[in-house]
Short mmCIF file of C-alpha atoms in Angstrom, two decimals:
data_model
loop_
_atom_site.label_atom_id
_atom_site.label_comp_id
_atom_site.label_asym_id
_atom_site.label_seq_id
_atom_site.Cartn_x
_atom_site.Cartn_y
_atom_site.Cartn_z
CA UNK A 1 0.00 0.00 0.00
CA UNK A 2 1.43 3.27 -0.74
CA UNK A 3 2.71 5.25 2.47
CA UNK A 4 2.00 8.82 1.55
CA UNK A 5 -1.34 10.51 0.33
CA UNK A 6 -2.30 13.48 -1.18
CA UNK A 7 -2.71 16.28 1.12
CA UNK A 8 -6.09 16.83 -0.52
CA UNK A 9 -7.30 13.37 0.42
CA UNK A 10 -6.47 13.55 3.69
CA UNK A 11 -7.90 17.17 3.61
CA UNK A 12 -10.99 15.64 2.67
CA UNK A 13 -11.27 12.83 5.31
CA UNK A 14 -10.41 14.90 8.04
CA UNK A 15 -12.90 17.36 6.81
CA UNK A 16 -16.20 14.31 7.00
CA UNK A 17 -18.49 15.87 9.87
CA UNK A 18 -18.45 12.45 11.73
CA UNK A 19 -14.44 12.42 11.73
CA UNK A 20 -14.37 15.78 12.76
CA UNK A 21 -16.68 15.14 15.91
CA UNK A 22 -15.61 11.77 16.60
CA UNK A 23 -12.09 12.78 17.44
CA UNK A 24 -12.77 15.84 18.93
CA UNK A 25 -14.93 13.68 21.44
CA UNK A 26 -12.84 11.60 21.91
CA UNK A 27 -10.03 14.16 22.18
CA UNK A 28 -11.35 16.27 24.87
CA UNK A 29 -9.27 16.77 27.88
CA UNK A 30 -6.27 14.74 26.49
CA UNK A 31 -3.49 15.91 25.03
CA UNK A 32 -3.28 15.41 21.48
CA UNK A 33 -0.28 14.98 18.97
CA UNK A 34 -0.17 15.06 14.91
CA UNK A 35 2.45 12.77 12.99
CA UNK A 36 3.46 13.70 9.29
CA UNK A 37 7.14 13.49 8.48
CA UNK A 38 7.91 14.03 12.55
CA UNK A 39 5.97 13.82 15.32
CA UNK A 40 4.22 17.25 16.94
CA UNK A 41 3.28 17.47 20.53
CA UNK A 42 3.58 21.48 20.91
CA UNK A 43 1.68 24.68 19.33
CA UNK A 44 4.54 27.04 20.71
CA UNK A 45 5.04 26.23 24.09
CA UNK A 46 1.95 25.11 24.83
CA UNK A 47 0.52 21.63 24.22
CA UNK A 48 -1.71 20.46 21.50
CA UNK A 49 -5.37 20.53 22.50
CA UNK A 50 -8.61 20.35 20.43
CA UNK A 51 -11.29 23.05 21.82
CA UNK A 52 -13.50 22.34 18.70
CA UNK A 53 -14.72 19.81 15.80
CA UNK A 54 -13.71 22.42 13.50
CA UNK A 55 -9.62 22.44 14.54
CA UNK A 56 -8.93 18.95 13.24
CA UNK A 57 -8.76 19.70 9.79
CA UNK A 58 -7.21 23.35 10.36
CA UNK A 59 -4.55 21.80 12.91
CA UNK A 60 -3.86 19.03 9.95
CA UNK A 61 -3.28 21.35 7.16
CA UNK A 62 -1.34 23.79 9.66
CA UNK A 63 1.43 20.61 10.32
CA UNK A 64 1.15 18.86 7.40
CA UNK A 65 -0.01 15.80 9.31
CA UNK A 66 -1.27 12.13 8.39
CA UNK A 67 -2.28 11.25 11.89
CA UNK A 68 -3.98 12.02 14.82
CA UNK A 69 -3.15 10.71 18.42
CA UNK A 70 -4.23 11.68 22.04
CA UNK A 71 -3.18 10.64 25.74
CA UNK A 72 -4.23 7.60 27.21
CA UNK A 73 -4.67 9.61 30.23
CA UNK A 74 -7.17 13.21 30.74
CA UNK A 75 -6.56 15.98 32.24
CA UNK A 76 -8.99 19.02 33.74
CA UNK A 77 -7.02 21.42 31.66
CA UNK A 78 -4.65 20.68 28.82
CA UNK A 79 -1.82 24.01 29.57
CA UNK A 80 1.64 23.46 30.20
CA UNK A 81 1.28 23.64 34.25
CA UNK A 82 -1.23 21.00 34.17
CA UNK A 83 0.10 17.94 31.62
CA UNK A 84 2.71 16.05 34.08
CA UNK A 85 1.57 12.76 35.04
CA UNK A 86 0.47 13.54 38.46
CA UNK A 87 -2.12 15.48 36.82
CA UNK A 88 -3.95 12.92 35.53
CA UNK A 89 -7.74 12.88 36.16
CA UNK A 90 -8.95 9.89 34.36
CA UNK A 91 -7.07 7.19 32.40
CA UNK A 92 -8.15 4.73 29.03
CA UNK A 93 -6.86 1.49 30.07
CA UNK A 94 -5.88 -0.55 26.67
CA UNK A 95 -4.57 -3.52 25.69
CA UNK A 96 -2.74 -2.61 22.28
CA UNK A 97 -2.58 -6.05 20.09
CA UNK A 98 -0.34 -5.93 17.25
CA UNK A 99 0.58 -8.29 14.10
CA UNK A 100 1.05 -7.48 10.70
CA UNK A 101 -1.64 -6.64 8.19
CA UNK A 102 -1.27 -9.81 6.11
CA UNK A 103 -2.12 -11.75 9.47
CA UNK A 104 -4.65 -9.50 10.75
CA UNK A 105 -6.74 -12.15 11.64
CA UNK A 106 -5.11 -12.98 14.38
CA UNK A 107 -5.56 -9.85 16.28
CA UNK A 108 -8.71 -10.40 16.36
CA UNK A 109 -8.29 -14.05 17.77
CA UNK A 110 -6.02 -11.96 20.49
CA UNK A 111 -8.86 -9.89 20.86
CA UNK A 112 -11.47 -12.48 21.91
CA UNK A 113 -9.37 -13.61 24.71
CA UNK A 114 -8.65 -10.85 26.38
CA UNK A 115 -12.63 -9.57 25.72
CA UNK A 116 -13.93 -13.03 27.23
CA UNK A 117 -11.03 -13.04 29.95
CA UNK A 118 -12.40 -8.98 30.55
CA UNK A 119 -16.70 -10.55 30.55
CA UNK A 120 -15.72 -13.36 33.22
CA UNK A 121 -14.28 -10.20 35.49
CA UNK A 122 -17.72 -8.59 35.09
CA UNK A 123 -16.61 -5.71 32.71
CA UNK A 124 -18.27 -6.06 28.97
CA UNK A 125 -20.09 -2.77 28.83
CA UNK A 126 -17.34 -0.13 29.01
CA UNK A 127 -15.58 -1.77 26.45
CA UNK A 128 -14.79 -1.25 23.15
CA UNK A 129 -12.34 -1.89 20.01
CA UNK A 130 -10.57 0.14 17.92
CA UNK A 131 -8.51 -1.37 14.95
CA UNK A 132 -5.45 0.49 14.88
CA UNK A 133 -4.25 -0.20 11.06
CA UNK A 134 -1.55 -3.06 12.01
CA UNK A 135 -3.81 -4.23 15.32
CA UNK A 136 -6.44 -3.81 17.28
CA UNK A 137 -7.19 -1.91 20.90
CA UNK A 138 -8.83 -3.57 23.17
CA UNK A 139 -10.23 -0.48 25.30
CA UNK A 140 -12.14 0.31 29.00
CA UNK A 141 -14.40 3.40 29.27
CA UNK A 142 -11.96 5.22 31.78
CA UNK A 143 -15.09 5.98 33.62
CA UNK A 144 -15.47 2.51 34.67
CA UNK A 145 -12.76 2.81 36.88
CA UNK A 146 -13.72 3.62 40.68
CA UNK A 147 -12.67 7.34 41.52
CA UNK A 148 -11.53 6.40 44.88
CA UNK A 149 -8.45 4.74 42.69
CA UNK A 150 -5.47 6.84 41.23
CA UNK A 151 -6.69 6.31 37.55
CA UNK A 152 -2.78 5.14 36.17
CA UNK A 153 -2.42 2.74 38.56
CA UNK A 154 -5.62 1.12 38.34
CA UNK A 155 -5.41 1.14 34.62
CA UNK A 156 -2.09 -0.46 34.52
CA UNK A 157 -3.36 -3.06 37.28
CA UNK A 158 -6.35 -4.44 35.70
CA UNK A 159 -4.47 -4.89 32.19
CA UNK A 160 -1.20 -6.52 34.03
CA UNK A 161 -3.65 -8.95 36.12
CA UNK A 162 -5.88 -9.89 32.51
CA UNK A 163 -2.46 -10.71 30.81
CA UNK A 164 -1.26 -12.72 33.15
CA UNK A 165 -4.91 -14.55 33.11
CA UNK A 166 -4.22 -15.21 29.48
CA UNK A 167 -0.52 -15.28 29.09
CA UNK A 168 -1.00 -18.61 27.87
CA UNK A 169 -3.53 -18.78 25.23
CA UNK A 170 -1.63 -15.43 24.21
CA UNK A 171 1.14 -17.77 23.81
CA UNK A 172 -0.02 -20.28 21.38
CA UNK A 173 -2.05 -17.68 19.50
CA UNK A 174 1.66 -15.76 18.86
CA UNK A 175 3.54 -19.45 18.50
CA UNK A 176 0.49 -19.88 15.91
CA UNK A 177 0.84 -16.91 13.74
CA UNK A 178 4.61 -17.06 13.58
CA UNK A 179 5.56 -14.80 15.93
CA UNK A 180 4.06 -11.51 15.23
CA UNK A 181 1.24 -11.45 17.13
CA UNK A 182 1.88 -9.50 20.48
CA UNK A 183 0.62 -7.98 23.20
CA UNK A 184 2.98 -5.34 25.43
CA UNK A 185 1.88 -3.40 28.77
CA UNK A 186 1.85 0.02 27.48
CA UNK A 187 0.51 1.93 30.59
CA UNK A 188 2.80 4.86 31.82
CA UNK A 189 1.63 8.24 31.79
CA UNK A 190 3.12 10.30 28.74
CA UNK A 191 1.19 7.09 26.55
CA UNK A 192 -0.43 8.39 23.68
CA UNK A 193 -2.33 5.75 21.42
CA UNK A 194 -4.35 6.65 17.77
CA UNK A 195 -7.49 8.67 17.75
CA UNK A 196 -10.96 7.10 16.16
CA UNK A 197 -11.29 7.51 12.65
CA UNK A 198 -7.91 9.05 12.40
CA UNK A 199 -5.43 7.73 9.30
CA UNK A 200 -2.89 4.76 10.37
CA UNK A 201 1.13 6.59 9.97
CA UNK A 202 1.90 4.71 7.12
CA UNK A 203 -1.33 2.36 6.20
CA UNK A 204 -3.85 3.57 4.37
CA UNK A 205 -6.49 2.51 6.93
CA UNK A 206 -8.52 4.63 9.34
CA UNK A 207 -8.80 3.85 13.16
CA UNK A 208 -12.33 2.32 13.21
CA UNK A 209 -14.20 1.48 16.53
CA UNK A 210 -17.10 -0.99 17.20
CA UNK A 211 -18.98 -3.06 19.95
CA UNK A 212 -17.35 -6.30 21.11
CA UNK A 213 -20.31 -8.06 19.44
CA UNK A 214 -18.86 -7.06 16.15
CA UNK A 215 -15.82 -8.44 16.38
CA UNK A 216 -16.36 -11.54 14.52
CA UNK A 217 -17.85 -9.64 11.58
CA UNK A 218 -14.95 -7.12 11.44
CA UNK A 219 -12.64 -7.20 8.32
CA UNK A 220 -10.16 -4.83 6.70
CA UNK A 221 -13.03 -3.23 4.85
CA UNK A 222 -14.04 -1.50 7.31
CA UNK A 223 -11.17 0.24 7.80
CA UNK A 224 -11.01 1.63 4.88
CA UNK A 225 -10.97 5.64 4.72
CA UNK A 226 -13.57 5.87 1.36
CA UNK A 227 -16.04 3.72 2.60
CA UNK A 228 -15.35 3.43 6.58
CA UNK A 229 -17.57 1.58 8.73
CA UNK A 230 -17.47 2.64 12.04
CA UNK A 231 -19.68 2.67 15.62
CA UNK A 232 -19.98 6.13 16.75
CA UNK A 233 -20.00 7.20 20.19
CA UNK A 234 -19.15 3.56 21.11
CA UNK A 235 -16.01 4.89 22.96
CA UNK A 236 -18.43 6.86 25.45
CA UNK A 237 -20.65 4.32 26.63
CA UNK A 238 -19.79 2.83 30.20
CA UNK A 239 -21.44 1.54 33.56
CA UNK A 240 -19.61 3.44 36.14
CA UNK A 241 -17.83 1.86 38.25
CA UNK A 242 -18.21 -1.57 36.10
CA UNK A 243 -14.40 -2.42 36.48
CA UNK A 244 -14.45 -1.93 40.67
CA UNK A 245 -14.69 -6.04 41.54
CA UNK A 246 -12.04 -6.54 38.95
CA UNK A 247 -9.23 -3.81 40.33
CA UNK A 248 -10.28 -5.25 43.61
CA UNK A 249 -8.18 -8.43 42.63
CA UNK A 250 -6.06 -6.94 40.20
CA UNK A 251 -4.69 -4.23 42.84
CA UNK A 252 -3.80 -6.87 45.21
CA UNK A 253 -1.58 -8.65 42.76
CA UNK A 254 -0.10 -5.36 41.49
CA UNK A 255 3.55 -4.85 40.42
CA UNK A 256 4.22 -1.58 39.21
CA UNK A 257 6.77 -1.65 36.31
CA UNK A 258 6.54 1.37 34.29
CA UNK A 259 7.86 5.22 35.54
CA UNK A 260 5.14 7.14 36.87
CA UNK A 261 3.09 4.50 38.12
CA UNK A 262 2.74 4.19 41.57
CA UNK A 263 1.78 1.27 44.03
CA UNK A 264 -2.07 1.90 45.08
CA UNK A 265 -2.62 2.86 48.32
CA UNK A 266 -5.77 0.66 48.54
CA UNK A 267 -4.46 -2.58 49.32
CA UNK A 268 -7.88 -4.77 50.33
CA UNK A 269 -10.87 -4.99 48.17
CA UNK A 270 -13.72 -2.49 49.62
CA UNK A 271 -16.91 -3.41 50.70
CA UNK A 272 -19.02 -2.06 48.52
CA UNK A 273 -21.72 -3.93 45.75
CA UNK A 274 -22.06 -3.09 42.18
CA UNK A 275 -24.93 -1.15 41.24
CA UNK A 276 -25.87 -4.29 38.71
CA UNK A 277 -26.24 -6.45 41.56
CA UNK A 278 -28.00 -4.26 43.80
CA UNK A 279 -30.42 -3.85 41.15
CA UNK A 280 -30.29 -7.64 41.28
CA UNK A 281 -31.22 -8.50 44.34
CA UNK A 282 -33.43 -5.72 44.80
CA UNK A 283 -35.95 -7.07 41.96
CA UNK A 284 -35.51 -10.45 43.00
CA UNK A 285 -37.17 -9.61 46.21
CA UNK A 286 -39.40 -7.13 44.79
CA UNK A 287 -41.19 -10.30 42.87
CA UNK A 288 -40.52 -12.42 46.24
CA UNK A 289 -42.58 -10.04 48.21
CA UNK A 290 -45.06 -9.58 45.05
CA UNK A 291 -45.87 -13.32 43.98
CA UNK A 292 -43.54 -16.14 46.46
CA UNK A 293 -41.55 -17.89 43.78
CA UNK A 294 -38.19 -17.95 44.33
CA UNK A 295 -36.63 -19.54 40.99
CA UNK A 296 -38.58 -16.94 38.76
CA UNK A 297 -37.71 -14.38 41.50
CA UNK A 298 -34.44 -14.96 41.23
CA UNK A 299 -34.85 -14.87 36.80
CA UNK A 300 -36.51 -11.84 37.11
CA UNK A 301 -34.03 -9.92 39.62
CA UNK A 302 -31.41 -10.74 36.70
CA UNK A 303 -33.38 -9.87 33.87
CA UNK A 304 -34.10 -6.92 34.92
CA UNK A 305 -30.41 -6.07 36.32
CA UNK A 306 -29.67 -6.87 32.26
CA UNK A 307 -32.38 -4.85 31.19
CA UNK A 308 -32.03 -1.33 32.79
CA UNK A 309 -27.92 -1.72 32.59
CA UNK A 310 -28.86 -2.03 28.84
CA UNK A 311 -31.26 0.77 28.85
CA UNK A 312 -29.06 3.05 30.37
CA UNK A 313 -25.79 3.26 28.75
CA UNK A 314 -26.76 1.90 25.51
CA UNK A 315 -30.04 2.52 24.35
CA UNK A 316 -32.06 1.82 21.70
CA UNK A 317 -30.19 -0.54 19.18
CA UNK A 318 -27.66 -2.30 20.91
CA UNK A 319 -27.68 -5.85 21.34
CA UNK A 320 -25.89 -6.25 25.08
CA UNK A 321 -24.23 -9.23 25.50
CA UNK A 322 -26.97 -11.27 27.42
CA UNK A 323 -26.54 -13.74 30.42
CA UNK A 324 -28.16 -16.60 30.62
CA UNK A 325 -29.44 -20.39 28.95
CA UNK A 326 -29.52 -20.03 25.53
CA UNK A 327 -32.89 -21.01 24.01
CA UNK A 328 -33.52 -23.37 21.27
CA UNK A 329 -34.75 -21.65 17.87
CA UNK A 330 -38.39 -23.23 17.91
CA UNK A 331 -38.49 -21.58 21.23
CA UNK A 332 -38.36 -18.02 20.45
CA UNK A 333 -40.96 -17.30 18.26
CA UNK A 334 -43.39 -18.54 21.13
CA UNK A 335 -42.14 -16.72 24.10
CA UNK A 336 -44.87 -14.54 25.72
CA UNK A 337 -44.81 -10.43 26.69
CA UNK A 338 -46.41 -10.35 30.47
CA UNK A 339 -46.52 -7.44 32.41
CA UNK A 340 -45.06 -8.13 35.92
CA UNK A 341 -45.01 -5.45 38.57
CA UNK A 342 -45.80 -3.08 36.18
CA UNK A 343 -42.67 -4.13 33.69
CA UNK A 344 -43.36 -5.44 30.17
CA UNK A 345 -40.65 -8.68 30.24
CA UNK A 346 -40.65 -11.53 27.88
CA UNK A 347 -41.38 -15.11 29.53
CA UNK A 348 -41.29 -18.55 28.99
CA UNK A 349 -43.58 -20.27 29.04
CA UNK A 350 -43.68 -23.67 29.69
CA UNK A 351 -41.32 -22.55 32.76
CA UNK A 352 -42.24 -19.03 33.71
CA UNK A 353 -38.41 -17.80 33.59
CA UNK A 354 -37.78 -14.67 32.15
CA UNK A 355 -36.09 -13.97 28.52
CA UNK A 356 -33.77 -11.40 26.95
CA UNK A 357 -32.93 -11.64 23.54
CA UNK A 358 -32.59 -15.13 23.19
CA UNK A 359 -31.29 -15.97 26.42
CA UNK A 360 -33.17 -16.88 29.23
CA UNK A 361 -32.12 -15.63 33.14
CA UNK A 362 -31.63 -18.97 35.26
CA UNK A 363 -31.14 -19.42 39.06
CA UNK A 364 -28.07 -20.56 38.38
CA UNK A 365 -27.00 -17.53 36.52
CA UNK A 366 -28.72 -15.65 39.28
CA UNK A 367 -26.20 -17.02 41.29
CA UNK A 368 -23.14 -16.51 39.62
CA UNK A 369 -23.89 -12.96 38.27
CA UNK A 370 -25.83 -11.79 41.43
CA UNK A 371 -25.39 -13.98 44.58
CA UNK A 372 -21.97 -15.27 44.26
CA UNK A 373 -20.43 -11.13 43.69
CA UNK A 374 -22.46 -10.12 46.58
CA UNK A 375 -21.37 -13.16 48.75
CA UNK A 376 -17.78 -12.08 48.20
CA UNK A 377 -18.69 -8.75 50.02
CA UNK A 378 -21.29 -9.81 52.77
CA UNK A 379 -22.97 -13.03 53.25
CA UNK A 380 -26.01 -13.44 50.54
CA UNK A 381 -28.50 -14.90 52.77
CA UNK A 382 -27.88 -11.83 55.03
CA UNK A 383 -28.04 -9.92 52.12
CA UNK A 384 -31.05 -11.36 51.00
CA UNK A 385 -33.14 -11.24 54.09
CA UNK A 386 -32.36 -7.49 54.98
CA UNK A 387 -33.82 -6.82 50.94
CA UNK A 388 -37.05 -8.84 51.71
CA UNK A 389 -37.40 -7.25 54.58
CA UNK A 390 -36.70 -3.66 53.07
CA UNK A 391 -38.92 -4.00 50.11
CA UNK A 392 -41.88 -5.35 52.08
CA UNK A 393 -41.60 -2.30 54.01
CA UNK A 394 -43.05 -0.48 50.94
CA UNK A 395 -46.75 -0.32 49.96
CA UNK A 396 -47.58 -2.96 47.36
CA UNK A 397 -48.38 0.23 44.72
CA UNK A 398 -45.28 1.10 44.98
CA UNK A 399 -43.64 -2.54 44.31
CA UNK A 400 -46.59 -2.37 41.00
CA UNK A 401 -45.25 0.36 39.75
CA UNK A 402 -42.38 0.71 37.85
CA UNK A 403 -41.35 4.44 38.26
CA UNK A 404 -42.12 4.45 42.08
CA UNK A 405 -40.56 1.09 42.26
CA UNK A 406 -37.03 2.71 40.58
CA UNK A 407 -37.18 6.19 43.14
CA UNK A 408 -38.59 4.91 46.19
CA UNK A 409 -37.04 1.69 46.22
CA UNK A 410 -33.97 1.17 44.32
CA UNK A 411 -32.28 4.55 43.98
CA UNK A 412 -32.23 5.65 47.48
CA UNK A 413 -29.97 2.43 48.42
CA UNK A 414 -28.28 2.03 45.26
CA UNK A 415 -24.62 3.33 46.49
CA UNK A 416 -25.16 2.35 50.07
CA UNK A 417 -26.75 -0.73 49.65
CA UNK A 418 -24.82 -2.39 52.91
CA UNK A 419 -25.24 0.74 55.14
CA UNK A 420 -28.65 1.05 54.22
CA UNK A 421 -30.29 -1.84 53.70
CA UNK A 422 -27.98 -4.85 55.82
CA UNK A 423 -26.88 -2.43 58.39
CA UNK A 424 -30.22 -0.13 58.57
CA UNK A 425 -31.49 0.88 61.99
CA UNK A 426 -35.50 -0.18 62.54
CA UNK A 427 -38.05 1.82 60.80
CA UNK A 428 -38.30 3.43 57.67
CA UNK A 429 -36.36 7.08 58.43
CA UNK A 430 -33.04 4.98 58.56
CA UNK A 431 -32.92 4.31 55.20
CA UNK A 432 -32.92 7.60 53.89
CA UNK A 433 -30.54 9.58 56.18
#
C-alpha cells in the first residue's frame, strides 16, 4: 500500500463531519499529537489541545499531518502547568494487540481472549475496540474505573492482572501466527495511542471502533478511509464503576513496572456492591414479596439487572451481551410479553423464567452474576433477608409500579446498599438519612 497521500485526500477525510466530531470527542481533555514526516506534541510552548470539531482539519493542514493521536490519560485542563503525570484525572486502560496486516486475523483471535477473559471479570459494557491499522485496541471506558483509585495505577493493574490470566492462550495464538502477534503493557503516563477515525502513519487505513459483538464480523473493509464503517460514540458508553470487583483483585496482585506508576494505596478490596447487583437483588425480592416464587424471583431480579444496565448506557439498538441459557430456535418465536409489577418482560412459558434476547435468566446464573459477587462482600442470605425485609416495608403500589418502584425503592440504596439496607437501623427514616 502506498505510504503517503495526497494532502487533498487527507484534507478531505479529516474534513467528513463524523471524523471531525468523533475525534474531537474523543479528544477532549487529552493531550493530542499530529504525525506527518515528525511527530508534533507542541503549538509554541503550549501543548496540542482540540477546543472544537472544527480544529482537526485546520490543525492538519497547519502541520502537514497524516495522523492524529491523544493521551491515554485526561486531564482538567490541557496548559503546560497541568500535563505532568500527576495530573492525571482519568485514564483509558488498553490492551494494544499488534501483528502485521497480512495476518490481521489474528488480532482479532487476540482480541477475543482478552474480551472473554475482561466478561468473566464482570466488565463487557465499558468496552470497546478500535482497529489500529496493524492491530487492534482492546479499550475500557476510563469511567469505569472507581474514583476512589489513582486512575494510572488502576489502569495499569487491571491490564497486568488480565495478561497474566491469558498469558497462555496469548502464547499459542503468537507461537500460531509465527511470531508476530503481540501484546505489550503500554501503561505509563506520557502514553499516547491513535485517535478514532484518524489515518494509520503509514497504512492507508482509518482507526475504526465498534462493539465487542462485532468483532467476529470485522474485516479490513471497514477500515477503509472511502467507505469506513465505524460505531460512533461507542467509545463513550460505560457503567460506572463496572471495572471496581475486577481492580479489587487486580490491585492486590499489582507490580508496578513502568515510571510514573505508583503502588495503590488501597491494598484490600472495599466493601461495597455493584450497582448491577443491587439492582439484582433488589428485583428479586421485589417479585418475592409480590408473587412467592423464588426460581422466577431470582430470573426476574437478573433480567431486569440486564435490562435497565442495557437501557441506560446503551439505548435503543444495541444488542448487550446477554446472560443466561440459551434457548432453542423453535423456542423463540413462542415466548410470551407479560406485564409483571408493572414491567413489560418476555417469559417462557412452559417454565415461567424470564427472557432477553434469546437468552433466558436462570437461578443458576442468578447465582453466579448476582449472589456469588455479593457473597464475596457480605454473606447473601444476610443480604437477602435485609432486601425482603426492606422491600416489604413499601406499599404494594409502589412494588406495581415501575417508576415508584425505581425512586422509592432502588435509587435511594443504590450506592449504600450495605449501610442502608444490611446495616439499617428499625423503621423506615433509617434508610434515607
Amino acid at each position: 500500500m502506498d505510504k503517503e497521500m495526497m494532502p487533498s485526500s487527507l484534507l478531505a477525510h479529516y474534513n467528513k463531519e463524523i471524523v471531525k466530531k468523533e475525534i474531537f470527542e474523543f479528544s477532549k481533555n487529552r493531550w493530542i499529537a499530529l504525525y506527518g514526516k515528525t511527530m508534533i506534541r507542541y503549538n509554541g510552548e503550549e501543548p496540542l489541545s482540540l477546543s472544537s470539531p472544527e480544529e482537526v482539519p485546520s490543525l492538519v493542514k497547519r502541520f502537514n499531518a497524516r495522523t492524529i493521536y491523544a493521551t491515554a490519560g485526561k486531564y482538567e485542563k490541557v496548559n503546560k502547568e497541568n500535563v505532568s503525570g500527576d495530573k492525571i484525572v482519568a485514564y483509558t486502560p488498553f490492551f494494544d494487540i499488534d501483528t502485521k496486516i497480512d495476518k490481521w486475523e489474528y488480532a482479532i483471535k487476540a482480541a477475543d481472549v482478552i474480551i472473554s477473559a475482561l466478561d468473566k471479570e464482570g466488565v463487557s459494557m465499558s468496552v470497546y475496540l478500535l482497529w489500529s491499522g496493524e492491530g487492534i485496541h482492546v479499550r475500557i471506558n476510563e469511567n469505569a474505573i472507581p474514583k476512589d483509585y489513582d486512575p494510572l495505577t488502576a489502569a495499569h493493574a487491571i491490564v497486568q492482572y488480565i495478561l497474566r490470566k491469558v498469558k497462555d492462550e496469548i502464547k499459542k495464538l503468537s507461537d500460531e501466527s509465527g511470531g508476530v502477534l503481540k501484546i505489550d503493557e503500554l501503561i505509563d503516563a506520557k502514553r499516547i495511542f491513535t485517535a478514532p477515525l484518524s489515518f494509520h502513519k503509514e497504512l492507508d487505513y482509518v482507526a475504526v471502533c465498534f462493539s465487542p459483538d462485532k468483532l467476529h464480523e470485522f474485516n479490513l473493509d471497514w477500515a477503509k478511509p472511502d467507505n469506513f464503517r465505524h460505531e460512533e460514540g461507542v467509545f463513550s458508553r460505560y457503567v460506572e464503576d463496572e471495572t471496581e470487583e475486577l481492580l479489587s483483585k487486580a490491585i492486590l496482585e499489582y507490580k508496578p513496572t513502568h515510571e510514573g506508576i505508583k503502588p495503590e494505596r488501597r491494598t484490600t478490596p472495599q466493601g461495597k456492591i455493584g450497582r448491577f447487583q443491587v439492582m439484582g437483588i433488589v428485583q428479586a425480592a421485589r417479585y418475592y414479596v409480590l408473587y412467592g416464587d423464588l426460581p422466577k424471583a431470582e430470573s426476574f431480579g437478573l433480567n431486569r439487572a440486564i435490562f435497565y444496565a442495557w437501557a441506560k448506557y446503551y439505548g435503543k439498538g444495541y444488542t448487550p451481551k446477554v446472560t443466561g441459557q440459551k434457548l432453542p430456535a423453535e423456542f423463540r418465536k413462542d415466548r410470551i410479553l407479560v406485564t409483571v409489577a408493572g414491567e413489560q418482560v418476555y417469559q417462557n412459558p412452559e417454565n415461567g423464567l424470564f427472557v432477553i434476547g434469546d437468552k433466558e435468566q436462570t437461578p443458576e446464573d442468578y447465582n453466579r452474576e448476582i449472589k456469588e459477587k455479593i457473597n464475596a462482600v457480605i454473606p447473601y442470605d444476610k443480604a437477602w433477608e435485609a432486601t425482603v425485609k426492606y422491600v416489604s416495608s413499601f406499599p404494594k403500589e409502589v412494588l406495581q409500579n415501575q417508576r415508584e418502584f425505581y425512586q422509592k425503592v432502588y435509587l435511594p440504596i443504590r450506592d449504600a446498599f450495605i449501610e442502608k439496607v444490611v446495616n439499617r437501623k428499625s423503621g423506615l427514616d433509617a434508610f434515607f438519612k
